Coordinates of C-alpha atoms in Angstrom, one line a residue:
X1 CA 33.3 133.1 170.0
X2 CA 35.0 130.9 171.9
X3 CA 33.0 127.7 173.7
X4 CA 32.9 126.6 177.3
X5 CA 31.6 124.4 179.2
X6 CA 31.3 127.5 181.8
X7 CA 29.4 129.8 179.3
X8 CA 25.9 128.9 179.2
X9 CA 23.7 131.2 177.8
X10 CA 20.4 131.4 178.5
X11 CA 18.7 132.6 175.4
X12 CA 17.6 130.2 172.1
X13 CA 18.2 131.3 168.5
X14 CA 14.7 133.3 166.7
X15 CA 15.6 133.3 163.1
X16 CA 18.6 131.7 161.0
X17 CA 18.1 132.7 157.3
X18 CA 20.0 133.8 154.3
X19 CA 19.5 135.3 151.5
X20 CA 15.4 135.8 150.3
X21 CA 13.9 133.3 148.0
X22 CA 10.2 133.4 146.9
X23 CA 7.7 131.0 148.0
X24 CA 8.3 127.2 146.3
X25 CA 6.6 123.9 146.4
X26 CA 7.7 121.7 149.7
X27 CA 7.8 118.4 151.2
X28 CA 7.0 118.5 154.6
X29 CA 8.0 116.1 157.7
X30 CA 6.1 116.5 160.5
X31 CA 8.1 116.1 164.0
X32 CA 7.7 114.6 167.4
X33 CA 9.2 115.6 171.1
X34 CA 9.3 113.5 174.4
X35 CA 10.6 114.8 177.6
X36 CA 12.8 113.1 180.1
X37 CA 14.8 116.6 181.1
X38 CA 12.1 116.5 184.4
X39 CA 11.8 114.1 187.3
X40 CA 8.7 113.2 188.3
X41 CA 8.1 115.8 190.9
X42 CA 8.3 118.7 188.2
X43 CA 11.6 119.6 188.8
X44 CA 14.8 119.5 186.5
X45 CA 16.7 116.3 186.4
X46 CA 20.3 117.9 186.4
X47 CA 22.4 114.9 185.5
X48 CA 20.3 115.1 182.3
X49 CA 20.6 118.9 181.9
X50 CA 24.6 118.9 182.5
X51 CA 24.8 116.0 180.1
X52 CA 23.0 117.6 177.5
X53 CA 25.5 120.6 177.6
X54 CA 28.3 118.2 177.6
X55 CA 27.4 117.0 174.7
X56 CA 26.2 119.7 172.7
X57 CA 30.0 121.4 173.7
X58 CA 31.7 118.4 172.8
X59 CA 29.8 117.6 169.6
X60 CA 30.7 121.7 168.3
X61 CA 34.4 120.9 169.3
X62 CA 34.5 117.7 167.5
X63 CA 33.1 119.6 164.4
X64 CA 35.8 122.2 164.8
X65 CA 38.5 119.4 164.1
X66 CA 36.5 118.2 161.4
X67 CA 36.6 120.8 159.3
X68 CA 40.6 121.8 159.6
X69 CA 40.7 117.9 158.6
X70 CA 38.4 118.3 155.7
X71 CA 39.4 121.5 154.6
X72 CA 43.1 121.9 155.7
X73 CA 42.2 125.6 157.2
X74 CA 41.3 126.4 160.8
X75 CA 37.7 127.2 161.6
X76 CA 37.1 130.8 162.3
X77 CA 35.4 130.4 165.5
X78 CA 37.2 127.4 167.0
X79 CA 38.9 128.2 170.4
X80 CA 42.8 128.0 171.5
X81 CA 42.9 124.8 173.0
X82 CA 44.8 125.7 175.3
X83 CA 42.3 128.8 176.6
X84 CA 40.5 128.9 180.0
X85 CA 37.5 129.4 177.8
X86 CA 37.5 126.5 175.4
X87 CA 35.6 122.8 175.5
X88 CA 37.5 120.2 175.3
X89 CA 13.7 122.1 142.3
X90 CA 11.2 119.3 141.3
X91 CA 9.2 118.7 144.7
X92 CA 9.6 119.5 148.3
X93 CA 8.1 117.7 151.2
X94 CA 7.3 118.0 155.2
X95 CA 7.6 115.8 158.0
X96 CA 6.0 115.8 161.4
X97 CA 8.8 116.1 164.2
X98 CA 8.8 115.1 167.9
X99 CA 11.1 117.0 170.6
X100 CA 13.0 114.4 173.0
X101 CA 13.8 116.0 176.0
X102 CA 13.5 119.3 174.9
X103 CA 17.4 118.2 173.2
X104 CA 16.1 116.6 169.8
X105 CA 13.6 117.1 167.3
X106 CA 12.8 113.7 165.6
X107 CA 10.6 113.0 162.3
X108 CA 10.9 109.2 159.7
X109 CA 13.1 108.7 157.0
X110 CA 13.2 105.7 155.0
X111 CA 16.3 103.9 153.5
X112 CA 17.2 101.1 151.6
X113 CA 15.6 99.2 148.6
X114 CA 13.3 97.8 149.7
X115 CA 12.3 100.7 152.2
X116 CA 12.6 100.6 155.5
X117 CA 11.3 103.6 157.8
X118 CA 13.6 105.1 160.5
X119 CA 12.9 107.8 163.3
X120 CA 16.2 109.8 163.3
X121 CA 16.9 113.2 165.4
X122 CA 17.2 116.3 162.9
X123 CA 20.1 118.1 164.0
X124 CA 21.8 121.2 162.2
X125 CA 24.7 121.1 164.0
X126 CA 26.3 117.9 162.5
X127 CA 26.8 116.9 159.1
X128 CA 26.4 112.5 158.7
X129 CA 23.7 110.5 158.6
X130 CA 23.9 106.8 160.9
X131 CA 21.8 104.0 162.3
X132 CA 22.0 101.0 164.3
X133 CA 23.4 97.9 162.3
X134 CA 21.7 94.8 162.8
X135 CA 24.8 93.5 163.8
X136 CA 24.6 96.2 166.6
X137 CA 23.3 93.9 169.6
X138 CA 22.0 94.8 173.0
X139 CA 23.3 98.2 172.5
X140 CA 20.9 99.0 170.2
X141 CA 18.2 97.5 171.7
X142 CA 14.9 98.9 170.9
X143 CA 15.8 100.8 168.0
X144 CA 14.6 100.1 164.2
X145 CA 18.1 98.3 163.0
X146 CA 19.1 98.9 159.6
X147 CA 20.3 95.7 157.5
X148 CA 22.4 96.5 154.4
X149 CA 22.2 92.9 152.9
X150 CA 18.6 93.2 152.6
X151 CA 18.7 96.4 150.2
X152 CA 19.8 95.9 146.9
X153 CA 20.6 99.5 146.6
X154 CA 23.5 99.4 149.8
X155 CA 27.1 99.3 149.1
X156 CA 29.9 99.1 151.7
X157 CA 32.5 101.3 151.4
X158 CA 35.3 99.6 153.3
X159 CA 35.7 102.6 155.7
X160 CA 34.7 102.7 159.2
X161 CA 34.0 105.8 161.5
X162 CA 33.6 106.4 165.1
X163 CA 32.2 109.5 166.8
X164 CA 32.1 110.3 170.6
X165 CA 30.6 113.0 172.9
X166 CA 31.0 114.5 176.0
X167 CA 29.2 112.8 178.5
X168 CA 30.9 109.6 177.2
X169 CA 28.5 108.6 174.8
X170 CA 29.7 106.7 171.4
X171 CA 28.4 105.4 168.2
X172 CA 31.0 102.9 165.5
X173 CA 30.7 101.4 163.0
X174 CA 30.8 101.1 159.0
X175 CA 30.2 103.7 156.2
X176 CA 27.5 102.5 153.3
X177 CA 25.7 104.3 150.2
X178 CA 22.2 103.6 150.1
X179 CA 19.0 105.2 148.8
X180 CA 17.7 107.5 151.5
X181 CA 14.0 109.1 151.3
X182 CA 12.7 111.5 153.2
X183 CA 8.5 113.4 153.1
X184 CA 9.0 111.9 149.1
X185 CA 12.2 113.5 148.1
X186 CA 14.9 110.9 146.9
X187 CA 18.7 111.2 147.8
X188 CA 20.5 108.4 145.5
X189 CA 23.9 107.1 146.9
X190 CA 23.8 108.4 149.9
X191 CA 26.8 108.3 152.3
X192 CA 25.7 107.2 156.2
X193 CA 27.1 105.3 159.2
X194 CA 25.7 101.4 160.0
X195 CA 26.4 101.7 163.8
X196 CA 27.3 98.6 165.6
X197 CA 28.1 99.8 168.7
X198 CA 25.8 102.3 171.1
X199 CA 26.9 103.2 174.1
X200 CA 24.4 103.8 176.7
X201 CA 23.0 107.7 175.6
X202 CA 22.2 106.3 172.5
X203 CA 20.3 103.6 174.1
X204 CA 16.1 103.3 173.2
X205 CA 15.9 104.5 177.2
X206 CA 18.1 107.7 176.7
X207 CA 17.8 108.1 172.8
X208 CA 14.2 107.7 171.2
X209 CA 15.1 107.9 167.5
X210 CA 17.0 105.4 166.1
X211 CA 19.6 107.1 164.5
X212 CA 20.9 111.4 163.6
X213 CA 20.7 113.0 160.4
X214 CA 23.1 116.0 160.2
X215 CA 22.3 118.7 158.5
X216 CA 25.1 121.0 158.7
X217 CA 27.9 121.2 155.1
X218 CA 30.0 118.5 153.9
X219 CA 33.3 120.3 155.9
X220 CA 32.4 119.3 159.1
X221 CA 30.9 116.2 157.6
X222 CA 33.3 113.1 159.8
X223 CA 32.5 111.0 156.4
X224 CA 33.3 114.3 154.2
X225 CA 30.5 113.1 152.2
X226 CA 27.7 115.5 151.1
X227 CA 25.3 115.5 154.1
X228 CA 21.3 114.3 152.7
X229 CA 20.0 117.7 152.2
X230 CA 23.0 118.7 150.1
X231 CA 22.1 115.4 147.9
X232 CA 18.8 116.5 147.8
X233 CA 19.5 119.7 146.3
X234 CA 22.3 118.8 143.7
X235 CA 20.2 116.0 142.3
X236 CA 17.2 118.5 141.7
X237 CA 14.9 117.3 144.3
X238 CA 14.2 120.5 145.1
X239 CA 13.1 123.9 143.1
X240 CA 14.9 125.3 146.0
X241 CA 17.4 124.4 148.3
X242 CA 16.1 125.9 151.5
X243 CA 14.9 123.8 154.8
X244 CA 12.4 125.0 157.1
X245 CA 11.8 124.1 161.4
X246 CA 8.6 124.7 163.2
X247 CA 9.3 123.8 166.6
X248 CA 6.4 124.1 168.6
X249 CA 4.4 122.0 171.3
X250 CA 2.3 120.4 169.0
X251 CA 2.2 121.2 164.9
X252 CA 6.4 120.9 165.1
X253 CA 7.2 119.9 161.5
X254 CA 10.4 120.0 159.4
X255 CA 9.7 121.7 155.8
X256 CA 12.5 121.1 152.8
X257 CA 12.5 122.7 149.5
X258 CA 10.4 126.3 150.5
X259 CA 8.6 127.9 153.3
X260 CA 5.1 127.3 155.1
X261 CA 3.6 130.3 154.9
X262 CA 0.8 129.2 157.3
X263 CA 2.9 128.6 159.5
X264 CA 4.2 132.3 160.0
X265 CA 3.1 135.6 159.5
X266 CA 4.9 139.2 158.4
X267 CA 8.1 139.2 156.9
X268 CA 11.2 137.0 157.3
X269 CA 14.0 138.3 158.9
X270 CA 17.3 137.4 156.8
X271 CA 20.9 137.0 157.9
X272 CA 23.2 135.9 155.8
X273 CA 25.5 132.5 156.5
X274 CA 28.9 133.8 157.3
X275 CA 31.0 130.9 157.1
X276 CA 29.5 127.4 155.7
X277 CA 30.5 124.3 158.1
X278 CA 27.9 125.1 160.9
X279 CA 25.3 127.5 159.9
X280 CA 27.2 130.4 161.4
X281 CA 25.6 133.7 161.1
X282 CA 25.8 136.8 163.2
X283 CA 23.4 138.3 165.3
X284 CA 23.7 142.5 166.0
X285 CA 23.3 142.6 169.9
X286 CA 21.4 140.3 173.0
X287 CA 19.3 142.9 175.0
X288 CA 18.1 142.5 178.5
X289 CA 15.2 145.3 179.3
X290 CA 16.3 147.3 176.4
X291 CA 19.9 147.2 176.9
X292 CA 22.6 145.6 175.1
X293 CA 24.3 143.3 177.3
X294 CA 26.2 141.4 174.4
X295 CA 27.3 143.1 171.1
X296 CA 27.9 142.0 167.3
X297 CA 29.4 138.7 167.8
X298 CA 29.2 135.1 165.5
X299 CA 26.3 132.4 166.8
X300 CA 25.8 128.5 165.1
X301 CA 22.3 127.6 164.6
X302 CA 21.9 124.1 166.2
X303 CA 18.5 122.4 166.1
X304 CA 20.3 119.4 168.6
X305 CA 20.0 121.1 171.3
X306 CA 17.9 124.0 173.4
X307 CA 21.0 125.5 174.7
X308 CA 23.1 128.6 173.0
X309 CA 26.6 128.4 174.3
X310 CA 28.6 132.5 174.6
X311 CA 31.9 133.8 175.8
X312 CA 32.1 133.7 179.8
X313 CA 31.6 137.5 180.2
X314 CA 28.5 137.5 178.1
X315 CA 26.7 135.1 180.1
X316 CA 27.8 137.0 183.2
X317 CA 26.6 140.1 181.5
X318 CA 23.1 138.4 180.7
X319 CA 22.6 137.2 184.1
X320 CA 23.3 140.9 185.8
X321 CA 20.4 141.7 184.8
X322 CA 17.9 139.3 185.9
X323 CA 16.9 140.2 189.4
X324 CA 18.4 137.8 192.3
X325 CA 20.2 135.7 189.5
X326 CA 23.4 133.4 191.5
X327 CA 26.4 131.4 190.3
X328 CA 25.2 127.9 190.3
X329 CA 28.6 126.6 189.1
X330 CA 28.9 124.7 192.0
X331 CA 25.5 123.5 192.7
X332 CA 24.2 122.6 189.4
X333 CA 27.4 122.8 187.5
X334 CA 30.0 124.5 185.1
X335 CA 28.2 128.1 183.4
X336 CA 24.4 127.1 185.1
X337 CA 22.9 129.9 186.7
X338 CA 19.6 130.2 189.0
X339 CA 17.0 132.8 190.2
X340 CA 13.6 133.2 192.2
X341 CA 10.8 131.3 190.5
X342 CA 9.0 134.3 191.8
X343 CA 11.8 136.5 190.2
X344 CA 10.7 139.4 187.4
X345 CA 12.5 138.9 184.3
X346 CA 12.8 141.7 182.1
X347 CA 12.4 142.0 178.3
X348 CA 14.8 139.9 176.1
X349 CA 15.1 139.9 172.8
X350 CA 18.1 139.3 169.7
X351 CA 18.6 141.8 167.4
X352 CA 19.3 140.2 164.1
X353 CA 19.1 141.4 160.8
X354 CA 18.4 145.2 162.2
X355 CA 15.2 143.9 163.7
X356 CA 14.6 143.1 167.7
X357 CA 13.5 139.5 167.6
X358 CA 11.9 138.8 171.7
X359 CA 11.8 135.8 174.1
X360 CA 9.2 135.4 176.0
X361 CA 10.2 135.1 180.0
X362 CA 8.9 131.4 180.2
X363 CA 11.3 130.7 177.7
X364 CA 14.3 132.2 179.8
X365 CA 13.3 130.0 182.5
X366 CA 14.0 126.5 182.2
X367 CA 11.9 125.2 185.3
X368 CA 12.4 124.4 189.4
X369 CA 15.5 123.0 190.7
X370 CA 14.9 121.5 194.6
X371 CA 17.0 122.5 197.2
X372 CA 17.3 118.7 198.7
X373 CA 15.8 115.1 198.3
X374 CA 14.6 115.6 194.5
X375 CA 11.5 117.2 196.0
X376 CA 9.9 120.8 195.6
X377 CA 11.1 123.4 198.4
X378 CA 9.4 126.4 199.1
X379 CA 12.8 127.8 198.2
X380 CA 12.8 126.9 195.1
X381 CA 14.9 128.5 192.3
X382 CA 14.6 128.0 188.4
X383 CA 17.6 127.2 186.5
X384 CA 17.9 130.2 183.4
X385 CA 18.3 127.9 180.1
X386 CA 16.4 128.6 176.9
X387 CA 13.2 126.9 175.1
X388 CA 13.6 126.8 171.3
X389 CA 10.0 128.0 170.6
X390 CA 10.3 129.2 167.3
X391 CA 10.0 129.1 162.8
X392 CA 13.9 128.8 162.2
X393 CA 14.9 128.6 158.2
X394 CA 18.2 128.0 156.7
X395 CA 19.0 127.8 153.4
X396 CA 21.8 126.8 151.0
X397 CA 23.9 129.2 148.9

């Protein structure tokens, strides 16, 4: 699959899982959301929306070159640069999670001896853990800053790391081991990032967690350190080493060590992971009304953001089939299309696992766009973009 900038695709993942495990004990985080993806007139904000693809693009690239550096070898699905297509066991526990934007899902964390809580953005498709220093400044402003002489469990590592994104935003700093906890569940010596420097998208204005905790493996890990969950599960926090997302309106939680079987009913659908790095599975077919517009092809699961990136012709595909569907490339950027809000959409659905998995339309439709002035038209049109809606489990082999 190779990424673009100019292949949005419209549809958010149903169900990331590997192989069955039975039911275990959990810990359980519950998770927040706040919105700033809309203007105050209803309609979509679409600096916001193009940077939020930016960055989610970016963000996969950058993990791309991670893991050739960590691992020596080439990841499977990274593009030719130089392609028209390419970007440049004992406990578990819950926690309650928040949705910024409709981009981040954000739940508390505590690190540091003694503890100190943190709101940080859950995100699968990274691997470190960082906060703001207290040596950060103004550019952290707002933000819950995290002070390494005050826990007597920190140690500096002497190593610094810098990550960057594609709408320009940056976060530096130094690397630290520190006692991290998270719904109960203890992760000793853990490896994360003291930021002191934010640039202006991780500001308390554009960013309402204080800091990212990746979730992804240690190969696209930029400290190629074992990511939290990973400590979690080799220093027998949990019976079983499988995390859990409800992401919902209200209820959203994060569950680690098992499943919430109120929180679901019938039968999990399993795929297995196909290449550890991202969680990269594979997905039989995207259908539009019943037909197959995209075949057998490789997806990443990515809880940091609500967009699912394809290969140019499979977005065009996709939108062939949604009735008065246009180009927006030039209106609202690079791989964005629109349609009527008054427009049909037909029946859309994954296939994964053998078993058709279906969006609801509202989710296809990612809300009004005005046609001048940042105020409603009658001719309005919705910009297609996905809604992750959705129990989402992923689980380590």
């Amino acid at each position: 699959m190779h990424f673009s900038v100019a292949t949005l695709l419209t549809i958010a993942p149903l169900l990331a899982l590997s192989s069955p495990v039975p039911q275990s004990p959990r810990a359980t985080i519950p998770l927040s959301r706040r919105s700033n993806l809309y203007r105050e007139d209803g309609s979509l904000d679409l600096a916001v929306l193009r940077g939020q693809l930016s960055r989610t693009t970016a963000k996969i690239m950058r993990g791309f070159r991670t893991y050739n550096r960590n691992t020596g070898e080439r990841h499977p699905l990274q593009p030719d640069e130089t392609s028209n297509d390419s970007a440049s066991k004992r406990a578990v526990g819950k926690d309650s999670l928040t949705d910024g934007s409709e981009q981040l899902w954000y739940g508390t964390i505590s690190v540091g001896t003694p503890a100190v809580t943190y709101t940080v953005d859950f995100d699968t498709g990274s691997s470190d853990l960082f906060l703001p220093s207290s040596s950060c400044g103004s550019t952290c402003s707002g933000h819950t800053a995290y002070k390494s002489s005050s826990s007597s469990t920190s140690k500096s590592l002497g190593k610094k790391f810098s990550l960057s994104y594609g709408d320009g935003s940056t976060v530096s700093g130094d690397q630290f081991k520190d006692t991290v906890k998270i719904a109960g569940l203890t992760a000793k010596s853990q490896t994360l990032g003291s930021a002191t420097q934010y640039s202006d998208g991780f500001s308390s204005a554009n960013f309402p967690a204080d800091g990212l905790m990746g979730m992804g493996f240690q190969s696209i890990s930029e400290y190629n350190a074992p990511p939290v969950f990973q400590t979690l599960v080799s220093g027998g926090q949990t019976s079983s080493g499988v995390f859990a997302f409800k992401l919902d309106e209200s209820g959203s939680e994060l569950t680690l060590g098992g499943l919430n079987s109120a929180l679901y009913s019938g039968t999990p659908v399993y795929s297995k992971v196909t290449q550890q790095g991202y969680w990269q599975i594979n997905f039989d077919s995207l259908k539009v009304g019943g037909s197959s517009v995209v075949g057998t092809t490789s997806a990443i699961v990515d809880s940091g953001t609500t967009l699912v990136i394809g290969s140019t012709a499979g977005v065009k595909a996709f939108y062939k089939k949604i009735p008065g569907s246009k180009d927006a490339s030039s209106t609202v950027g690079a791989g964005f299309y629109t349609f009527p809000c008054s427009a049909t959409i037909p029946s859309v659905s994954f296939t994964i696992g053998g078993k058709n998995l279906p969006m609801s339309a509202a989710s296809v439709n990612f809300g009004p766009v005005s046609e001048g002035m940042g105020l409603w038209h009658k001719k309005q049109k919705a910009v297609g973009a996905g809604k992750i809606r959705t129990h989402t489990r992923l689980e380590e082999e």
